[in-house]
Amino acid sequence: MKIALATGALILVLASCASTPDLDYYTLDMSSSGKAVSDLDLEVDRFAASQRIDRAQIVIQQSPTRIELYATERWASSVGEMVERKLTAEFGPAVGGRRALRVSGTVVALEQVDSPAGPQALARLEIAIRDGGAKRYEAALLEKTYEARRAADSNSVDAVVQALSRAVEAIAAEIAADAADL
């Protein structure tokens, strides 16, 4: 009887010691940088994410053939949704009375890339721009892949996510400039 009670008590003590690690959640900086200036109303439509990055964990490209995932660092929402919200913040609200274009696409990369110089942030978006009233299946006015890399200020996940925000801001400015020529 004493052995059974001691075994039960030991199991309870060991079970109470086991815990899951604390998770940290990150999101892109959703404030506007003011760099995506346009005389058009750029409306952001749905963005998908490639299977490689369509996950809660933040992806690290360690080499050309190897990826890893941060163990306890997670995105606060889906990658596609974060990019939609960031681009919406960059393009600003619709003014009305201006030509409207709709921007949609796929997030191909939103990740850390390890390099000898330190961590880099890589954002790559496949974009389609259509007239504001056009349907998703109608021909796009422009289809283009945009890519931006930014060095992280340190080896921290915070620094990488801030650099990813800057990379998406740079892409938004390029999209606005290309849209102005349509």
mmCIF file of N, CA and C in Angstrom, residues 1 9 11 24 26 36 39 52-53 56-58 60 62 77 105-106 121 124-126 137 148 151-152 155 163 167 182:
data_model
loop_
_atom_site.group_PDB
_atom_site.id
_atom_site.type_symbol
_atom_site.label_atom_id
_atom_site.label_comp_id
_atom_site.label_asym_id
_atom_site.label_seq_id
_atom_site.Cartn_x
_atom_site.Cartn_y
_atom_site.Cartn_z
ATOM 1 N N MET A 1 0.820 -1.193 0.000
ATOM 2 C CA MET A 1 0.000 0.000 0.000
ATOM 3 C C MET A 1 0.865 1.258 0.000
ATOM 4 N N ALA A 9 2.268 9.386 -5.732
ATOM 5 C CA ALA A 9 2.753 10.722 -5.391
ATOM 6 C C ALA A 9 3.887 11.139 -6.313
ATOM 7 N N ILE A 11 4.407 10.128 -9.403
ATOM 8 C CA ILE A 11 3.820 10.408 -10.722
ATOM 9 C C ILE A 11 3.190 11.801 -10.734
ATOM 10 N N ASP A 24 6.112 32.795 -28.062
ATOM 11 C CA ASP A 24 6.140 34.226 -28.350
ATOM 12 C C ASP A 24 5.487 34.439 -29.709
ATOM 13 N N TYR A 26 4.431 37.072 -32.977
ATOM 14 C CA TYR A 26 4.933 38.227 -33.700
ATOM 15 C C TYR A 26 3.982 38.591 -34.835
ATOM 16 N N ALA A 36 4.527 54.302 -49.923
ATOM 17 C CA ALA A 36 3.729 53.825 -51.062
ATOM 18 C C ALA A 36 2.740 54.901 -51.485
ATOM 19 N N ASP A 39 -1.503 58.131 -56.797
ATOM 20 C CA ASP A 39 -2.690 58.905 -57.149
ATOM 21 C C ASP A 39 -3.864 57.986 -57.445
ATOM 22 N N ARG A 52 5.101 26.317 -48.154
ATOM 23 C CA ARG A 52 6.338 26.342 -47.374
ATOM 24 C C ARG A 52 6.258 27.268 -46.174
ATOM 25 N N ILE A 53 5.563 28.390 -46.303
ATOM 26 C CA ILE A 53 5.495 29.361 -45.196
ATOM 27 C C ILE A 53 4.104 29.477 -44.593
ATOM 28 N N ALA A 56 2.274 28.497 -38.634
ATOM 29 C CA ALA A 56 2.398 29.430 -37.515
ATOM 30 C C ALA A 56 3.856 29.752 -37.195
ATOM 31 N N GLN A 57 4.754 28.775 -37.372
ATOM 32 C CA GLN A 57 6.154 28.998 -37.042
ATOM 33 C C GLN A 57 6.838 29.889 -38.076
ATOM 34 N N ILE A 58 7.797 30.670 -37.612
ATOM 35 C CA ILE A 58 8.584 31.523 -38.502
ATOM 36 C C ILE A 58 9.671 30.664 -39.140
ATOM 37 N N ILE A 60 13.129 29.729 -41.178
ATOM 38 C CA ILE A 60 14.527 30.145 -41.318
ATOM 39 C C ILE A 60 15.125 29.360 -42.479
ATOM 40 N N GLN A 62 18.239 28.187 -43.753
ATOM 41 C CA GLN A 62 19.609 28.065 -43.258
ATOM 42 C C GLN A 62 20.634 27.914 -44.367
ATOM 43 N N SER A 77 -0.945 35.731 -36.669
ATOM 44 C CA SER A 77 -2.048 35.385 -37.570
ATOM 45 C C SER A 77 -1.438 34.765 -38.824
ATOM 46 N N GLY A 105 -2.587 38.402 -54.569
ATOM 47 C CA GLY A 105 -1.404 37.612 -54.872
ATOM 48 C C GLY A 105 -1.126 36.506 -53.897
ATOM 49 N N THR A 106 0.128 36.069 -53.935
ATOM 50 C CA THR A 106 0.612 34.988 -53.091
ATOM 51 C C THR A 106 1.896 35.428 -52.398
ATOM 52 N N ALA A 121 16.166 39.398 -43.732
ATOM 53 C CA ALA A 121 14.725 39.215 -43.904
ATOM 54 C C ALA A 121 14.440 39.168 -45.397
ATOM 55 N N ARG A 124 8.990 37.915 -50.551
ATOM 56 C CA ARG A 124 8.768 37.743 -51.990
ATOM 57 C C ARG A 124 7.275 37.568 -52.197
ATOM 58 N N LEU A 125 6.704 38.442 -53.024
ATOM 59 C CA LEU A 125 5.265 38.419 -53.285
ATOM 60 C C LEU A 125 5.022 38.303 -54.786
ATOM 61 N N GLU A 126 4.154 37.375 -55.174
ATOM 62 C CA GLU A 126 3.670 37.298 -56.557
ATOM 63 C C GLU A 126 2.380 38.099 -56.596
ATOM 64 N N TYR A 137 -10.774 36.077 -61.770
ATOM 65 C CA TYR A 137 -10.439 35.213 -62.895
ATOM 66 C C TYR A 137 -10.188 36.005 -64.180
ATOM 67 N N ALA A 148 12.213 41.706 -51.795
ATOM 68 C CA ALA A 148 13.025 42.662 -51.037
ATOM 69 C C ALA A 148 13.723 41.926 -49.911
ATOM 70 N N ALA A 151 18.598 43.580 -44.058
ATOM 71 C CA ALA A 151 19.413 43.016 -42.985
ATOM 72 C C ALA A 151 18.721 43.265 -41.655
ATOM 73 N N ALA A 152 18.764 42.267 -40.790
ATOM 74 C CA ALA A 152 18.244 42.437 -39.433
ATOM 75 C C ALA A 152 19.298 43.174 -38.614
ATOM 76 N N ASN A 155 20.623 39.539 -34.080
ATOM 77 C CA ASN A 155 20.246 38.137 -34.266
ATOM 78 C C ASN A 155 18.920 37.776 -33.632
ATOM 79 N N ALA A 163 12.727 43.809 -39.771
ATOM 80 C CA ALA A 163 13.304 43.858 -41.116
ATOM 81 C C ALA A 163 12.309 43.330 -42.153
ATOM 82 N N ALA A 167 10.890 45.237 -45.437
ATOM 83 C CA ALA A 167 10.923 44.622 -46.767
ATOM 84 C C ALA A 167 9.556 44.719 -47.448
ATOM 85 N N LEU A 182 0.107 52.034 -65.105
ATOM 86 C CA LEU A 182 -0.891 51.215 -65.808
ATOM 87 C C LEU A 182 -1.987 52.072 -66.417
#
